[in-house]
């Protein structure tokens, strides 16, 4: 869901923190469920919640879950990594992401709920267990 800068509030800040916490709890559940299966196959899985920035309402703040699966095929190891965003705050002008404050640009935040992302996690993990 997208939020304009005028929508940024204490309530939204609490929602972002609660959403990040729900993702953290979900990745702990996924790790406990899938780690034994990957270990049996001499593979590994790592899920981690990461954040760039300190203020969710400042452009450049980005929180996401990194899913890393290490596979071995024909004596060769390789990693597959996806990043599932949670909250991303950026400055835009005419739909183009900016790193500087240019007059007329807008700050927009986008929040992904755990319910929207649950299937992405499971599908990615299950596909890499085949």
Short mmCIF file of C-alpha atoms in Angstrom, two decimals:
data_model
loop_
_atom_site.label_atom_id
_atom_site.label_comp_id
_atom_site.label_asym_id
_atom_site.label_seq_id
_atom_site.Cartn_x
_atom_site.Cartn_y
_atom_site.Cartn_z
CA UNK A 1 0.00 0.00 0.00
CA UNK A 2 1.37 3.44 -0.91
CA UNK A 3 1.44 6.37 1.50
CA UNK A 4 2.08 9.99 0.62
CA UNK A 5 4.14 12.19 2.92
CA UNK A 6 0.97 13.85 4.23
CA UNK A 7 -0.13 10.40 5.48
CA UNK A 8 3.02 9.93 7.58
CA UNK A 9 1.93 9.85 11.23
CA UNK A 10 2.68 8.23 14.55
CA UNK A 11 0.02 5.61 13.80
CA UNK A 12 1.69 4.74 10.48
CA UNK A 13 5.09 4.58 12.20
CA UNK A 14 3.65 2.09 14.71
CA UNK A 15 2.09 0.08 11.86
CA UNK A 16 5.48 -0.10 10.09
CA UNK A 17 7.20 -1.30 13.27
CA UNK A 18 4.46 -3.86 13.95
CA UNK A 19 4.66 -5.11 10.36
CA UNK A 20 8.45 -5.46 10.57
CA UNK A 21 8.02 -7.38 13.83
CA UNK A 22 5.44 -9.72 12.25
CA UNK A 23 7.90 -10.44 9.40
CA UNK A 24 10.63 -11.15 11.97
CA UNK A 25 8.39 -13.65 13.78
CA UNK A 26 7.39 -15.28 10.49
CA UNK A 27 10.99 -15.78 9.35
CA UNK A 28 11.80 -17.43 12.69
CA UNK A 29 8.91 -19.83 12.04
CA UNK A 30 10.10 -20.55 8.48
CA UNK A 31 13.67 -21.16 9.67
CA UNK A 32 12.54 -23.66 12.29
CA UNK A 33 10.37 -25.40 9.70
CA UNK A 34 12.80 -25.58 6.76
CA UNK A 35 16.32 -25.66 8.26
CA UNK A 36 16.21 -29.41 9.06
CA UNK A 37 15.12 -30.25 5.50
CA UNK A 38 17.89 -28.15 3.96
CA UNK A 39 20.45 -29.60 6.39
CA UNK A 40 19.48 -33.15 5.37
CA UNK A 41 20.26 -32.22 1.76
CA UNK A 42 23.60 -30.58 2.66
CA UNK A 43 22.14 -27.22 1.73
CA UNK A 44 21.47 -24.14 3.79
CA UNK A 45 18.79 -21.51 4.12
CA UNK A 46 19.06 -18.12 5.77
CA UNK A 47 16.29 -15.58 6.28
CA UNK A 48 17.13 -12.21 7.75
CA UNK A 49 15.28 -8.95 8.32
CA UNK A 50 17.45 -6.02 7.22
CA UNK A 51 17.01 -2.26 7.46
CA UNK A 52 18.78 0.63 5.79
CA UNK A 53 18.28 3.95 7.53
CA UNK A 54 16.94 4.86 10.96
CA UNK A 55 13.82 6.95 10.29
CA UNK A 56 11.06 5.19 8.32
CA UNK A 57 9.85 8.55 6.99
CA UNK A 58 13.18 9.70 5.55
CA UNK A 59 13.86 8.91 1.88
CA UNK A 60 16.32 6.05 1.65
CA UNK A 61 14.84 4.02 4.52
CA UNK A 62 14.31 0.47 3.34
CA UNK A 63 13.38 -2.63 5.36
CA UNK A 64 13.20 -6.04 3.76
CA UNK A 65 13.62 -9.76 4.31
CA UNK A 66 16.59 -11.36 2.59
CA UNK A 67 16.10 -15.03 1.72
CA UNK A 68 19.33 -16.82 0.85
CA UNK A 69 19.48 -20.46 -0.19
CA UNK A 70 22.79 -22.19 -0.80
CA UNK A 71 22.55 -25.16 -3.16
CA UNK A 72 25.07 -27.68 -4.38
CA UNK A 73 24.87 -29.21 -7.83
CA UNK A 74 27.57 -31.26 -9.52
CA UNK A 75 30.11 -30.40 -6.79
CA UNK A 76 29.46 -26.72 -7.39
CA UNK A 77 27.92 -24.45 -4.76
CA UNK A 78 25.85 -21.41 -5.57
CA UNK A 79 23.50 -19.07 -3.77
CA UNK A 80 20.06 -17.87 -4.72
CA UNK A 81 18.95 -14.67 -3.02
CA UNK A 82 15.70 -12.73 -3.09
CA UNK A 83 14.72 -9.65 -1.15
CA UNK A 84 11.11 -9.16 -0.11
CA UNK A 85 10.42 -5.50 0.75
CA UNK A 86 8.50 -4.47 3.85
CA UNK A 87 8.68 -0.66 3.91
CA UNK A 88 10.41 1.58 1.41
CA UNK A 89 10.47 5.38 1.60
CA UNK A 90 11.70 7.28 -1.46
CA UNK A 91 11.53 10.67 -3.11
CA UNK A 92 9.97 10.78 -6.59
CA UNK A 93 9.53 13.30 -9.37
CA UNK A 94 7.29 12.29 -12.27
CA UNK A 95 7.56 8.66 -11.22
CA UNK A 96 11.37 8.67 -11.21
CA UNK A 97 13.21 7.86 -7.98
CA UNK A 98 15.50 10.68 -6.82
CA UNK A 99 18.35 10.85 -4.33
CA UNK A 100 18.14 14.63 -3.85
CA UNK A 101 15.37 16.98 -2.82
CA UNK A 102 14.26 18.70 -6.02
CA UNK A 103 11.38 21.20 -5.94
CA UNK A 104 8.16 19.46 -6.91
CA UNK A 105 9.33 16.03 -5.80
CA UNK A 106 7.23 13.95 -3.42
CA UNK A 107 8.14 11.52 -0.66
CA UNK A 108 6.22 8.25 -0.93
CA UNK A 109 6.34 5.19 1.29
CA UNK A 110 5.20 1.73 0.31
CA UNK A 111 4.24 -0.94 2.84
CA UNK A 112 3.88 -4.66 2.09
CA UNK A 113 1.92 -6.70 4.61
CA UNK A 114 2.96 -10.14 5.78
CA UNK A 115 -0.19 -11.64 4.28
CA UNK A 116 0.85 -10.35 0.84
CA UNK A 117 4.34 -11.84 1.18
CA UNK A 118 3.69 -15.21 2.85
CA UNK A 119 3.10 -17.03 -0.43
CA UNK A 120 6.25 -15.52 -1.96
CA UNK A 121 8.38 -16.99 0.84
CA UNK A 122 6.83 -20.45 0.67
CA UNK A 123 6.85 -20.62 -3.13
CA UNK A 124 10.51 -19.56 -3.34
CA UNK A 125 11.60 -22.01 -0.65
CA UNK A 126 9.55 -24.92 -2.01
CA UNK A 127 10.79 -24.31 -5.56
CA UNK A 128 14.39 -24.57 -4.34
CA UNK A 129 13.76 -27.80 -2.48
CA UNK A 130 12.95 -29.67 -5.69
#
